[in-house]
C-alpha positions as protocol buffer text, in pm:
chain_id: "A"
residue {
  index: 1
  type: MET
  ca { x: 4514 y: -4225 z: -2501 }
}
residue {
  index: 2
  type: ARG
  ca { x: 4212 y: -4335 z: -2632 }
}
residue {
  index: 3
  type: THR
  ca { x: 4002 y: -4046 z: -2792 }
}
residue {
  index: 4
  type: CYS
  ca { x: 3637 y: -3976 z: -2895 }
}
residue {
  index: 5
  type: ALA
  ca { x: 3606 y: -4140 z: -3247 }
}
residue {
  index: 6
  type: SER
  ca { x: 3515 y: -3890 z: -3483 }
}
residue {
  index: 7
  type: ASP
  ca { x: 3338 y: -4054 z: -3797 }
}
residue {
  index: 8
  type: SER
  ca { x: 3325 y: -3666 z: -4009 }
}
residue {
  index: 9
  type: GLY
  ca { x: 3646 y: -3579 z: -3976 }
}
residue {
  index: 10
  type: ASP
  ca { x: 3515 y: -3244 z: -3923 }
}
residue {
  index: 11
  type: GLY
  ca { x: 3785 y: -2957 z: -3773 }
}
residue {
  index: 12
  type: LEU
  ca { x: 3565 y: -2935 z: -3438 }
}
residue {
  index: 13
  type: GLU
  ca { x: 3629 y: -3261 z: -3352 }
}
residue {
  index: 14
  type: ARG
  ca { x: 4033 y: -3228 z: -3446 }
}
residue {
  index: 15
  type: LEU
  ca { x: 4051 y: -2951 z: -3250 }
}
residue {
  index: 16
  type: LEU
  ca { x: 3968 y: -3076 z: -2958 }
}
residue {
  index: 17
  type: GLU
  ca { x: 4161 y: -3425 z: -3000 }
}
residue {
  index: 18
  type: ARG
  ca { x: 4445 y: -3201 z: -3069 }
}
residue {
  index: 19
  type: PHE
  ca { x: 4384 y: -3023 z: -2737 }
}
residue {
  index: 20
  type: PHE
  ca { x: 4347 y: -3337 z: -2573 }
}
residue {
  index: 21
  type: ALA
  ca { x: 4644 y: -3512 z: -2707 }
}
residue {
  index: 22
  type: ALA
  ca { x: 4847 y: -3187 z: -2626 }
}
residue {
  index: 23
  type: GLU
  ca { x: 4738 y: -3205 z: -2260 }
}
residue {
  index: 24
  type: ASN
  ca { x: 4772 y: -3521 z: -2193 }
}
residue {
  index: 25
  type: ALA
  ca { x: 5170 y: -3526 z: -2331 }
}
residue {
  index: 26
  type: ARG
  ca { x: 5230 y: -3187 z: -2136 }
}
residue {
  index: 27
  type: ASP
  ca { x: 5267 y: -3045 z: -2467 }
}
residue {
  index: 28
  type: TRP
  ca { x: 5199 y: -2627 z: -2362 }
}
residue {
  index: 29
  type: ALA
  ca { x: 5341 y: -2517 z: -2649 }
}
residue {
  index: 30
  type: ALA
  ca { x: 5095 y: -2706 z: -2889 }
}
residue {
  index: 31
  type: TYR
  ca { x: 4832 y: -2675 z: -2622 }
}
residue {
  index: 32
  type: ALA
  ca { x: 4901 y: -2250 z: -2590 }
}
residue {
  index: 33
  type: SER
  ca { x: 4867 y: -2280 z: -2987 }
}
residue {
  index: 34
  type: LEU
  ca { x: 4521 y: -2373 z: -2987 }
}
residue {
  index: 35
  type: LEU
  ca { x: 4362 y: -2162 z: -2745 }
}
residue {
  index: 36
  type: HIS
  ca { x: 4256 y: -1781 z: -2838 }
}
residue {
  index: 37
  type: PRO
  ca { x: 4397 y: -1507 z: -2639 }
}
residue {
  index: 38
  type: GLY
  ca { x: 4100 y: -1414 z: -2405 }
}
residue {
  index: 39
  type: VAL
  ca { x: 4063 y: -1783 z: -2373 }
}
residue {
  index: 40
  type: GLU
  ca { x: 3763 y: -1799 z: -2077 }
}
residue {
  index: 41
  type: TRP
  ca { x: 3793 y: -2118 z: -1867 }
}
residue {
  index: 42
  type: THR
  ca { x: 3483 y: -2141 z: -1573 }
}
residue {
  index: 43
  type: LEU
  ca { x: 3575 y: -2489 z: -1358 }
}
residue {
  index: 44
  type: VAL
  ca { x: 3274 y: -2551 z: -1160 }
}
residue {
  index: 45
  type: ASP
  ca { x: 3347 y: -2801 z: -892 }
}
residue {
  index: 46
  type: ASP
  ca { x: 3060 y: -2909 z: -664 }
}
residue {
  index: 47
  type: GLY
  ca { x: 2918 y: -2574 z: -720 }
}
residue {
  index: 48
  type: ALA
  ca { x: 3171 y: -2362 z: -647 }
}
residue {
  index: 49
  type: GLU
  ca { x: 3317 y: -2187 z: -971 }
}
residue {
  index: 50
  type: ARG
  ca { x: 3662 y: -2053 z: -1070 }
}
residue {
  index: 51
  type: ARG
  ca { x: 3696 y: -1832 z: -1369 }
}
residue {
  index: 52
  type: ILE
  ca { x: 4010 y: -1800 z: -1529 }
}
residue {
  index: 53
  type: VAL
  ca { x: 4059 y: -1553 z: -1826 }
}
residue {
  index: 54
  type: GLY
  ca { x: 4365 y: -1545 z: -2100 }
}
residue {
  index: 55
  type: ARG
  ca { x: 4595 y: -1743 z: -2273 }
}
residue {
  index: 56
  type: GLU
  ca { x: 4864 y: -1729 z: -1977 }
}
residue {
  index: 57
  type: ASP
  ca { x: 4672 y: -1766 z: -1657 }
}
residue {
  index: 58
  type: TYR
  ca { x: 4500 y: -2044 z: -1832 }
}
residue {
  index: 59
  type: LEU
  ca { x: 4804 y: -2196 z: -1911 }
}
residue {
  index: 60
  type: ALA
  ca { x: 5010 y: -2169 z: -1570 }
}
residue {
  index: 61
  type: ALA
  ca { x: 4630 y: -2275 z: -1420 }
}
residue {
  index: 62
  type: ILE
  ca { x: 4619 y: -2608 z: -1616 }
}
residue {
  index: 63
  type: ALA
  ca { x: 5033 y: -2628 z: -1534 }
}
residue {
  index: 64
  type: ALA
  ca { x: 5036 y: -2588 z: -1237 }
}
residue {
  index: 65
  type: ALA
  ca { x: 4745 y: -2889 z: -1203 }
}
residue {
  index: 66
  type: TYR
  ca { x: 4953 y: -3130 z: -1366 }
}
residue {
  index: 67
  type: ASP
  ca { x: 5281 y: -3044 z: -1176 }
}
residue {
  index: 68
  type: GLY
  ca { x: 5434 y: -3384 z: -1025 }
}
residue {
  index: 69
  type: THR
  ca { x: 5176 y: -3581 z: -1174 }
}
residue {
  index: 70
  type: GLY
  ca { x: 5183 y: -3831 z: -1489 }
}
residue {
  index: 71
  type: THR
  ca { x: 4750 y: -3844 z: -1494 }
}
residue {
  index: 72
  type: ALA
  ca { x: 4610 y: -3868 z: -1834 }
}
residue {
  index: 73
  type: PHE
  ca { x: 4246 y: -3875 z: -1938 }
}
residue {
  index: 74
  type: SER
  ca { x: 4058 y: -4049 z: -2275 }
}
residue {
  index: 75
  type: CYS
  ca { x: 3747 y: -3880 z: -2422 }
}
residue {
  index: 76
  type: LEU
  ca { x: 3435 y: -4103 z: -2364 }
}
residue {
  index: 77
  type: ASP
  ca { x: 3189 y: -3881 z: -2580 }
}
residue {
  index: 78
  type: MET
  ca { x: 3220 y: -3612 z: -2800 }
}
residue {
  index: 79
  type: THR
  ca { x: 2868 y: -3416 z: -2941 }
}
residue {
  index: 80
  type: VAL
  ca { x: 2941 y: -3149 z: -3194 }
}
residue {
  index: 81
  type: ASP
  ca { x: 2688 y: -2841 z: -3273 }
}
residue {
  index: 82
  type: ARG
  ca { x: 2900 y: -2691 z: -3537 }
}
residue {
  index: 83
  type: GLY
  ca { x: 2636 y: -2448 z: -3612 }
}
residue {
  index: 84
  type: ARG
  ca { x: 2746 y: -2269 z: -3300 }
}
residue {
  index: 85
  type: GLY
  ca { x: 3096 y: -2344 z: -3277 }
}
residue {
  index: 86
  type: ARG
  ca { x: 3032 y: -2543 z: -2998 }
}
residue {
  index: 87
  type: VAL
  ca { x: 3165 y: -2923 z: -2879 }
}
residue {
  index: 88
  type: VAL
  ca { x: 3079 y: -3106 z: -2574 }
}
residue {
  index: 89
  type: THR
  ca { x: 3279 y: -3406 z: -2433 }
}
residue {
  index: 90
  type: LEU
  ca { x: 3242 y: -3639 z: -2147 }
}
residue {
  index: 91
  type: LEU
  ca { x: 3619 y: -3690 z: -2039 }
}
residue {
  index: 92
  type: VAL
  ca { x: 3743 y: -3948 z: -1771 }
}
residue {
  index: 93
  type: ASN
  ca { x: 4129 y: -3948 z: -1642 }
}
residue {
  index: 94
  type: ASP
  ca { x: 4354 y: -4234 z: -1513 }
}
residue {
  index: 95
  type: ASP
  ca { x: 4135 y: -4263 z: -1146 }
}
residue {
  index: 96
  type: GLY
  ca { x: 3789 y: -4253 z: -1252 }
}
residue {
  index: 97
  type: GLU
  ca { x: 3749 y: -3890 z: -1228 }
}
residue {
  index: 98
  type: ARG
  ca { x: 3495 y: -3731 z: -1502 }
}
residue {
  index: 99
  type: SER
  ca { x: 3431 y: -3418 z: -1590 }
}
residue {
  index: 100
  type: LEU
  ca { x: 3178 y: -3282 z: -1828 }
}
residue {
  index: 101
  type: ASP
  ca { x: 3372 y: -3012 z: -2076 }
}
residue {
  index: 102
  type: VAL
  ca { x: 3141 y: -2755 z: -2309 }
}
residue {
  index: 103
  type: PHE
  ca { x: 3377 y: -2600 z: -2558 }
}
residue {
  index: 104
  type: ASP
  ca { x: 3284 y: -2290 z: -2762 }
}
residue {
  index: 105
  type: VAL
  ca { x: 3511 y: -2237 z: -3087 }
}
residue {
  index: 106
  type: GLU
  ca { x: 3592 y: -1905 z: -3264 }
}
residue {
  index: 107
  type: GLY
  ca { x: 3831 y: -1870 z: -3504 }
}
residue {
  index: 108
  type: GLY
  ca { x: 3957 y: -2216 z: -3523 }
}
residue {
  index: 109
  type: LEU
  ca { x: 4063 y: -2203 z: -3148 }
}
residue {
  index: 110
  type: ILE
  ca { x: 3908 y: -2268 z: -2814 }
}
residue {
  index: 111
  type: ARG
  ca { x: 3730 y: -1951 z: -2680 }
}
residue {
  index: 112
  type: ARG
  ca { x: 3537 y: -2084 z: -2355 }
}
residue {
  index: 113
  type: GLU
  ca { x: 3542 y: -2370 z: -2143 }
}
residue {
  index: 114
  type: TRP
  ca { x: 3335 y: -2454 z: -1903 }
}
residue {
  index: 115
  type: GLU
  ca { x: 3451 y: -2779 z: -1695 }
}
residue {
  index: 116
  type: PHE
  ca { x: 3191 y: -2963 z: -1454 }
}
residue {
  index: 117
  type: LEU
  ca { x: 3396 y: -3200 z: -1227 }
}
residue {
  index: 118
  type: LEU
  ca { x: 3153 y: -3465 z: -1163 }
}
residue {
  index: 119
  type: GLY
  ca { x: 3388 y: -3712 z: -910 }
}
residue {
  index: 120
  type: ARG
  ca { x: 3434 y: -4099 z: -991 }
}
residue {
  index: 121
  type: ALA
  ca { x: 3175 y: -4305 z: -1117 }
}
């Protein structure tokens, strides 16, 4: 797995790198430890939105999405707005499918994620 370069070693970058590593490893316990209990995940695919609220529902949805697949992804780019606690990433999976993900961080945990599925390049 290739991760984004973190030149500053900032906590926001490290948080997302740990989050992505846990997702690719299917280490759901480590993954859960990085999510705020009231996390909100909005998945946007071709104009349709699906909103998932709460750590348990988030974990169930992500585990189901990966069930039976070994697909992993890499981070192509990461931009951090430290003042807002916001991180924007461009991800690509093994199949060439891309997503633009926006994360809000509160108290060192992921509080909100907006994931925009972009398809193949």
